[in-house]
JSON list of C-alpha atoms in Angstrom, two decimals:
[
{"chain": "A", "resi": 244, "resn": "UNK", "atom": "CA", "xyz": [150.40, 128.44, 134.21]},
{"chain": "A", "resi": 245, "resn": "UNK", "atom": "CA", "xyz": [154.02, 130.42, 134.25]},
{"chain": "A", "resi": 246, "resn": "UNK", "atom": "CA", "xyz": [155.00, 130.85, 130.86]},
{"chain": "A", "resi": 247, "resn": "UNK", "atom": "CA", "xyz": [158.39, 130.94, 132.00]},
{"chain": "A", "resi": 248, "resn": "UNK", "atom": "CA", "xyz": [158.33, 127.16, 133.39]},
{"chain": "A", "resi": 249, "resn": "UNK", "atom": "CA", "xyz": [156.30, 125.79, 130.42]},
{"chain": "A", "resi": 250, "resn": "UNK", "atom": "CA", "xyz": [157.93, 122.66, 129.10]},
{"chain": "A", "resi": 251, "resn": "UNK", "atom": "CA", "xyz": [156.92, 119.53, 127.18]},
{"chain": "A", "resi": 252, "resn": "UNK", "atom": "CA", "xyz": [158.30, 116.13, 127.80]},
{"chain": "A", "resi": 253, "resn": "UNK", "atom": "CA", "xyz": [159.77, 113.61, 125.00]},
{"chain": "A", "resi": 254, "resn": "UNK", "atom": "CA", "xyz": [156.13, 112.95, 123.96]},
{"chain": "A", "resi": 255, "resn": "UNK", "atom": "CA", "xyz": [155.52, 116.68, 123.55]},
{"chain": "A", "resi": 256, "resn": "UNK", "atom": "CA", "xyz": [152.83, 117.07, 126.31]},
{"chain": "A", "resi": 257, "resn": "UNK", "atom": "CA", "xyz": [152.27, 118.49, 129.57]},
{"chain": "A", "resi": 258, "resn": "UNK", "atom": "CA", "xyz": [149.38, 119.20, 131.97]},
{"chain": "A", "resi": 259, "resn": "UNK", "atom": "CA", "xyz": [148.06, 122.08, 134.08]},
{"chain": "A", "resi": 260, "resn": "UNK", "atom": "CA", "xyz": [145.73, 121.83, 136.70]},
{"chain": "A", "resi": 261, "resn": "UNK", "atom": "CA", "xyz": [142.27, 124.07, 136.13]},
{"chain": "A", "resi": 262, "resn": "UNK", "atom": "CA", "xyz": [140.61, 125.37, 139.35]},
{"chain": "A", "resi": 263, "resn": "UNK", "atom": "CA", "xyz": [137.67, 126.16, 137.28]},
{"chain": "A", "resi": 264, "resn": "UNK", "atom": "CA", "xyz": [137.12, 122.31, 136.15]},
{"chain": "A", "resi": 265, "resn": "UNK", "atom": "CA", "xyz": [138.78, 120.79, 139.15]},
{"chain": "A", "resi": 266, "resn": "UNK", "atom": "CA", "xyz": [140.74, 118.30, 137.07]},
{"chain": "A", "resi": 267, "resn": "UNK", "atom": "CA", "xyz": [144.13, 118.20, 134.92]},
{"chain": "A", "resi": 268, "resn": "UNK", "atom": "CA", "xyz": [144.19, 119.25, 131.44]},
{"chain": "A", "resi": 269, "resn": "UNK", "atom": "CA", "xyz": [146.55, 117.71, 128.96]},
{"chain": "A", "resi": 270, "resn": "UNK", "atom": "CA", "xyz": [148.42, 120.02, 126.68]},
{"chain": "A", "resi": 271, "resn": "UNK", "atom": "CA", "xyz": [149.97, 118.78, 123.44]},
{"chain": "A", "resi": 272, "resn": "UNK", "atom": "CA", "xyz": [152.50, 120.47, 121.01]},
{"chain": "A", "resi": 273, "resn": "UNK", "atom": "CA", "xyz": [152.14, 118.84, 117.66]},
{"chain": "A", "resi": 274, "resn": "UNK", "atom": "CA", "xyz": [155.08, 116.60, 116.15]},
{"chain": "A", "resi": 275, "resn": "UNK", "atom": "CA", "xyz": [154.17, 118.01, 112.95]},
{"chain": "A", "resi": 276, "resn": "UNK", "atom": "CA", "xyz": [154.99, 121.58, 113.71]},
{"chain": "A", "resi": 277, "resn": "UNK", "atom": "CA", "xyz": [158.18, 123.13, 113.30]},
{"chain": "A", "resi": 278, "resn": "UNK", "atom": "CA", "xyz": [157.95, 124.36, 116.93]},
{"chain": "A", "resi": 279, "resn": "UNK", "atom": "CA", "xyz": [158.04, 120.95, 118.11]},
{"chain": "A", "resi": 280, "resn": "UNK", "atom": "CA", "xyz": [162.02, 120.90, 117.15]},
{"chain": "A", "resi": 281, "resn": "UNK", "atom": "CA", "xyz": [162.82, 124.21, 117.99]},
{"chain": "A", "resi": 282, "resn": "UNK", "atom": "CA", "xyz": [163.48, 126.14, 121.19]},
{"chain": "A", "resi": 283, "resn": "UNK", "atom": "CA", "xyz": [160.41, 127.87, 122.20]},
{"chain": "A", "resi": 284, "resn": "UNK", "atom": "CA", "xyz": [160.52, 131.24, 122.52]},
{"chain": "A", "resi": 285, "resn": "UNK", "atom": "CA", "xyz": [159.11, 133.37, 125.60]},
{"chain": "A", "resi": 286, "resn": "UNK", "atom": "CA", "xyz": [156.46, 134.80, 123.37]},
{"chain": "A", "resi": 287, "resn": "UNK", "atom": "CA", "xyz": [155.08, 131.57, 122.07]},
{"chain": "A", "resi": 288, "resn": "UNK", "atom": "CA", "xyz": [155.09, 130.40, 125.74]},
{"chain": "A", "resi": 289, "resn": "UNK", "atom": "CA", "xyz": [152.86, 133.32, 126.84]},
{"chain": "A", "resi": 290, "resn": "UNK", "atom": "CA", "xyz": [150.66, 132.84, 124.08]},
{"chain": "A", "resi": 291, "resn": "UNK", "atom": "CA", "xyz": [149.82, 129.16, 125.11]},
{"chain": "A", "resi": 292, "resn": "UNK", "atom": "CA", "xyz": [149.69, 129.90, 129.03]},
{"chain": "A", "resi": 293, "resn": "UNK", "atom": "CA", "xyz": [147.49, 132.97, 128.28]},
{"chain": "A", "resi": 294, "resn": "UNK", "atom": "CA", "xyz": [145.03, 130.88, 126.76]},
{"chain": "A", "resi": 295, "resn": "UNK", "atom": "CA", "xyz": [145.23, 128.32, 129.20]},
{"chain": "A", "resi": 296, "resn": "UNK", "atom": "CA", "xyz": [144.91, 130.83, 131.89]},
{"chain": "A", "resi": 297, "resn": "UNK", "atom": "CA", "xyz": [141.96, 132.38, 130.41]},
{"chain": "A", "resi": 298, "resn": "UNK", "atom": "CA", "xyz": [139.93, 128.97, 130.54]},
{"chain": "A", "resi": 299, "resn": "UNK", "atom": "CA", "xyz": [137.32, 130.34, 132.85]},
{"chain": "A", "resi": 300, "resn": "UNK", "atom": "CA", "xyz": [136.80, 132.91, 130.15]},
{"chain": "A", "resi": 301, "resn": "UNK", "atom": "CA", "xyz": [136.20, 131.02, 126.98]},
{"chain": "A", "resi": 302, "resn": "UNK", "atom": "CA", "xyz": [135.23, 127.56, 128.62]},
{"chain": "A", "resi": 303, "resn": "UNK", "atom": "CA", "xyz": [131.58, 128.58, 129.06]},
{"chain": "A", "resi": 304, "resn": "UNK", "atom": "CA", "xyz": [131.45, 129.71, 125.19]},
{"chain": "A", "resi": 305, "resn": "UNK", "atom": "CA", "xyz": [132.99, 126.63, 123.98]},
{"chain": "A", "resi": 306, "resn": "UNK", "atom": "CA", "xyz": [130.84, 124.48, 125.91]},
{"chain": "A", "resi": 307, "resn": "UNK", "atom": "CA", "xyz": [127.95, 125.97, 124.48]},
{"chain": "A", "resi": 308, "resn": "UNK", "atom": "CA", "xyz": [129.28, 125.56, 120.93]},
{"chain": "A", "resi": 309, "resn": "UNK", "atom": "CA", "xyz": [129.37, 121.79, 121.66]},
{"chain": "A", "resi": 310, "resn": "UNK", "atom": "CA", "xyz": [125.95, 122.08, 122.97]},
{"chain": "A", "resi": 311, "resn": "UNK", "atom": "CA", "xyz": [124.76, 123.37, 119.76]},
{"chain": "A", "resi": 312, "resn": "UNK", "atom": "CA", "xyz": [126.86, 121.02, 117.99]},
{"chain": "A", "resi": 313, "resn": "UNK", "atom": "CA", "xyz": [125.56, 118.04, 119.55]},
{"chain": "A", "resi": 314, "resn": "UNK", "atom": "CA", "xyz": [121.90, 119.18, 119.21]},
{"chain": "A", "resi": 315, "resn": "UNK", "atom": "CA", "xyz": [122.59, 119.71, 115.44]},
{"chain": "A", "resi": 316, "resn": "UNK", "atom": "CA", "xyz": [124.11, 116.57, 114.95]},
{"chain": "A", "resi": 317, "resn": "UNK", "atom": "CA", "xyz": [122.73, 114.16, 117.31]},
{"chain": "A", "resi": 318, "resn": "UNK", "atom": "CA", "xyz": [119.06, 115.78, 117.91]},
{"chain": "A", "resi": 319, "resn": "UNK", "atom": "CA", "xyz": [120.19, 115.50, 121.56]},
{"chain": "A", "resi": 320, "resn": "UNK", "atom": "CA", "xyz": [120.20, 118.25, 124.40]},
{"chain": "A", "resi": 321, "resn": "UNK", "atom": "CA", "xyz": [123.56, 117.29, 125.96]},
{"chain": "A", "resi": 322, "resn": "UNK", "atom": "CA", "xyz": [123.71, 118.94, 129.73]},
{"chain": "A", "resi": 323, "resn": "UNK", "atom": "CA", "xyz": [127.17, 120.59, 130.89]},
{"chain": "A", "resi": 324, "resn": "UNK", "atom": "CA", "xyz": [127.89, 117.60, 133.22]},
{"chain": "A", "resi": 325, "resn": "UNK", "atom": "CA", "xyz": [127.90, 115.67, 129.96]},
{"chain": "A", "resi": 326, "resn": "UNK", "atom": "CA", "xyz": [130.86, 117.23, 128.27]},
{"chain": "A", "resi": 327, "resn": "UNK", "atom": "CA", "xyz": [134.40, 117.12, 129.52]},
{"chain": "A", "resi": 328, "resn": "UNK", "atom": "CA", "xyz": [137.40, 119.17, 128.44]},
{"chain": "A", "resi": 329, "resn": "UNK", "atom": "CA", "xyz": [140.35, 116.31, 127.81]},
{"chain": "A", "resi": 330, "resn": "UNK", "atom": "CA", "xyz": [142.82, 118.15, 126.21]},
{"chain": "A", "resi": 331, "resn": "UNK", "atom": "CA", "xyz": [144.33, 121.36, 124.43]},
{"chain": "A", "resi": 332, "resn": "UNK", "atom": "CA", "xyz": [146.19, 121.13, 121.16]},
{"chain": "A", "resi": 333, "resn": "UNK", "atom": "CA", "xyz": [148.71, 123.42, 119.93]},
{"chain": "A", "resi": 334, "resn": "UNK", "atom": "CA", "xyz": [148.16, 124.18, 116.26]},
{"chain": "A", "resi": 335, "resn": "UNK", "atom": "CA", "xyz": [150.52, 127.04, 115.33]},
{"chain": "A", "resi": 336, "resn": "UNK", "atom": "CA", "xyz": [153.82, 127.89, 114.83]},
{"chain": "A", "resi": 337, "resn": "UNK", "atom": "CA", "xyz": [155.86, 130.42, 116.58]},
{"chain": "A", "resi": 338, "resn": "UNK", "atom": "CA", "xyz": [155.37, 133.13, 114.06]},
{"chain": "A", "resi": 339, "resn": "UNK", "atom": "CA", "xyz": [151.49, 132.35, 113.81]},
{"chain": "A", "resi": 340, "resn": "UNK", "atom": "CA", "xyz": [148.25, 133.49, 115.14]},
{"chain": "A", "resi": 341, "resn": "UNK", "atom": "CA", "xyz": [147.42, 131.35, 117.94]},
{"chain": "A", "resi": 342, "resn": "UNK", "atom": "CA", "xyz": [145.18, 128.56, 117.01]},
{"chain": "A", "resi": 343, "resn": "UNK", "atom": "CA", "xyz": [144.16, 125.72, 119.46]},
{"chain": "A", "resi": 344, "resn": "UNK", "atom": "CA", "xyz": [142.11, 122.57, 119.21]},
{"chain": "A", "resi": 345, "resn": "UNK", "atom": "CA", "xyz": [140.04, 121.38, 122.03]},
{"chain": "A", "resi": 346, "resn": "UNK", "atom": "CA", "xyz": [139.13, 117.97, 122.47]},
{"chain": "A", "resi": 347, "resn": "UNK", "atom": "CA", "xyz": [136.09, 117.00, 124.46]},
{"chain": "A", "resi": 348, "resn": "UNK", "atom": "CA", "xyz": [134.54, 113.74, 125.54]},
{"chain": "A", "resi": 349, "resn": "UNK", "atom": "CA", "xyz": [130.84, 113.91, 125.24]},
{"chain": "A", "resi": 350, "resn": "UNK", "atom": "CA", "xyz": [128.66, 111.22, 126.83]},
{"chain": "A", "resi": 351, "resn": "UNK", "atom": "CA", "xyz": [126.49, 110.78, 124.11]},
{"chain": "A", "resi": 352, "resn": "UNK", "atom": "CA", "xyz": [129.27, 109.60, 121.62]},
{"chain": "A", "resi": 353, "resn": "UNK", "atom": "CA", "xyz": [132.07, 108.74, 123.75]},
{"chain": "A", "resi": 354, "resn": "UNK", "atom": "CA", "xyz": [133.79, 107.02, 120.81]},
{"chain": "A", "resi": 355, "resn": "UNK", "atom": "CA", "xyz": [134.26, 110.11, 118.40]},
{"chain": "A", "resi": 356, "resn": "UNK", "atom": "CA", "xyz": [133.78, 112.98, 121.17]},
{"chain": "A", "resi": 357, "resn": "UNK", "atom": "CA", "xyz": [134.01, 116.56, 119.66]},
{"chain": "A", "resi": 358, "resn": "UNK", "atom": "CA", "xyz": [136.67, 118.59, 118.60]},
{"chain": "A", "resi": 359, "resn": "UNK", "atom": "CA", "xyz": [136.52, 122.76, 118.36]},
{"chain": "A", "resi": 360, "resn": "UNK", "atom": "CA", "xyz": [139.44, 124.59, 116.60]},
{"chain": "A", "resi": 361, "resn": "UNK", "atom": "CA", "xyz": [139.62, 128.04, 117.90]},
{"chain": "A", "resi": 362, "resn": "UNK", "atom": "CA", "xyz": [141.39, 131.27, 117.03]},
{"chain": "A", "resi": 363, "resn": "UNK", "atom": "CA", "xyz": [142.64, 133.33, 120.49]},
{"chain": "A", "resi": 364, "resn": "UNK", "atom": "CA", "xyz": [142.68, 136.60, 119.05]},
{"chain": "A", "resi": 365, "resn": "UNK", "atom": "CA", "xyz": [143.33, 138.42, 122.43]},
{"chain": "A", "resi": 366, "resn": "UNK", "atom": "CA", "xyz": [140.36, 137.79, 124.50]},
{"chain": "A", "resi": 367, "resn": "UNK", "atom": "CA", "xyz": [138.21, 137.15, 121.74]},
{"chain": "A", "resi": 368, "resn": "UNK", "atom": "CA", "xyz": [137.53, 133.50, 120.79]},
{"chain": "A", "resi": 369, "resn": "UNK", "atom": "CA", "xyz": [136.39, 132.48, 117.14]},
{"chain": "A", "resi": 370, "resn": "UNK", "atom": "CA", "xyz": [135.54, 129.13, 116.70]},
{"chain": "A", "resi": 371, "resn": "UNK", "atom": "CA", "xyz": [137.09, 127.84, 113.31]},
{"chain": "A", "resi": 372, "resn": "UNK", "atom": "CA", "xyz": [135.76, 124.59, 113.14]},
{"chain": "A", "resi": 373, "resn": "UNK", "atom": "CA", "xyz": [133.71, 122.19, 115.34]},
{"chain": "A", "resi": 374, "resn": "UNK", "atom": "CA", "xyz": [132.91, 118.34, 114.53]},
{"chain": "A", "resi": 375, "resn": "UNK", "atom": "CA", "xyz": [134.18, 115.04, 115.74]},
{"chain": "A", "resi": 376, "resn": "UNK", "atom": "CA", "xyz": [137.51, 115.18, 118.26]},
{"chain": "A", "resi": 377, "resn": "UNK", "atom": "CA", "xyz": [139.74, 114.82, 115.28]},
{"chain": "A", "resi": 378, "resn": "UNK", "atom": "CA", "xyz": [139.04, 118.54, 114.38]},
{"chain": "A", "resi": 379, "resn": "UNK", "atom": "CA", "xyz": [141.12, 119.38, 117.46]},
{"chain": "A", "resi": 380, "resn": "UNK", "atom": "CA", "xyz": [144.16, 117.71, 116.07]},
{"chain": "A", "resi": 381, "resn": "UNK", "atom": "CA", "xyz": [144.34, 119.68, 112.73]}
]
C-alpha cells in the first residue's frame, strides 16, 4: 500500500490486496474520529500504510492470539484455516498512537467472530483487548 495514494470513499472505507492472505482486506476509518472529517496528513497515512504493509509480520501473532482466545472461551482448538481477517479499523486520531481494530471471522462462531484491538508501536504489536468482533470497532 502506498501512503500517498491512500484515500477513503464516502463511506470512509477502502481496501487493499494482501498477498500474504491472497485476498482483499477492508480498511475502515471510523466516523466518530475527528480524522474522518479532516484532511489526512501524510504522516497519518504512513502510519496506516505501514501497519497494512507489515501484515506478514503481525498476522501470525494475531492468529495465535485468536486461537488462544477461542480455546479459553469456547474450549475449542481452532485451526488457522478457520480464521479469516475481514477488516482493519483505524481507531486513532492523527495526533495519537497507532491503534487498530482487527475483525476476524471464526468458523465456530460466525455470528460474533473475534476482535483484537492492537497498538502498533513500530514493529512491536501489543494486544490491548481481545473479545468478540465488536472490540475491533472501539
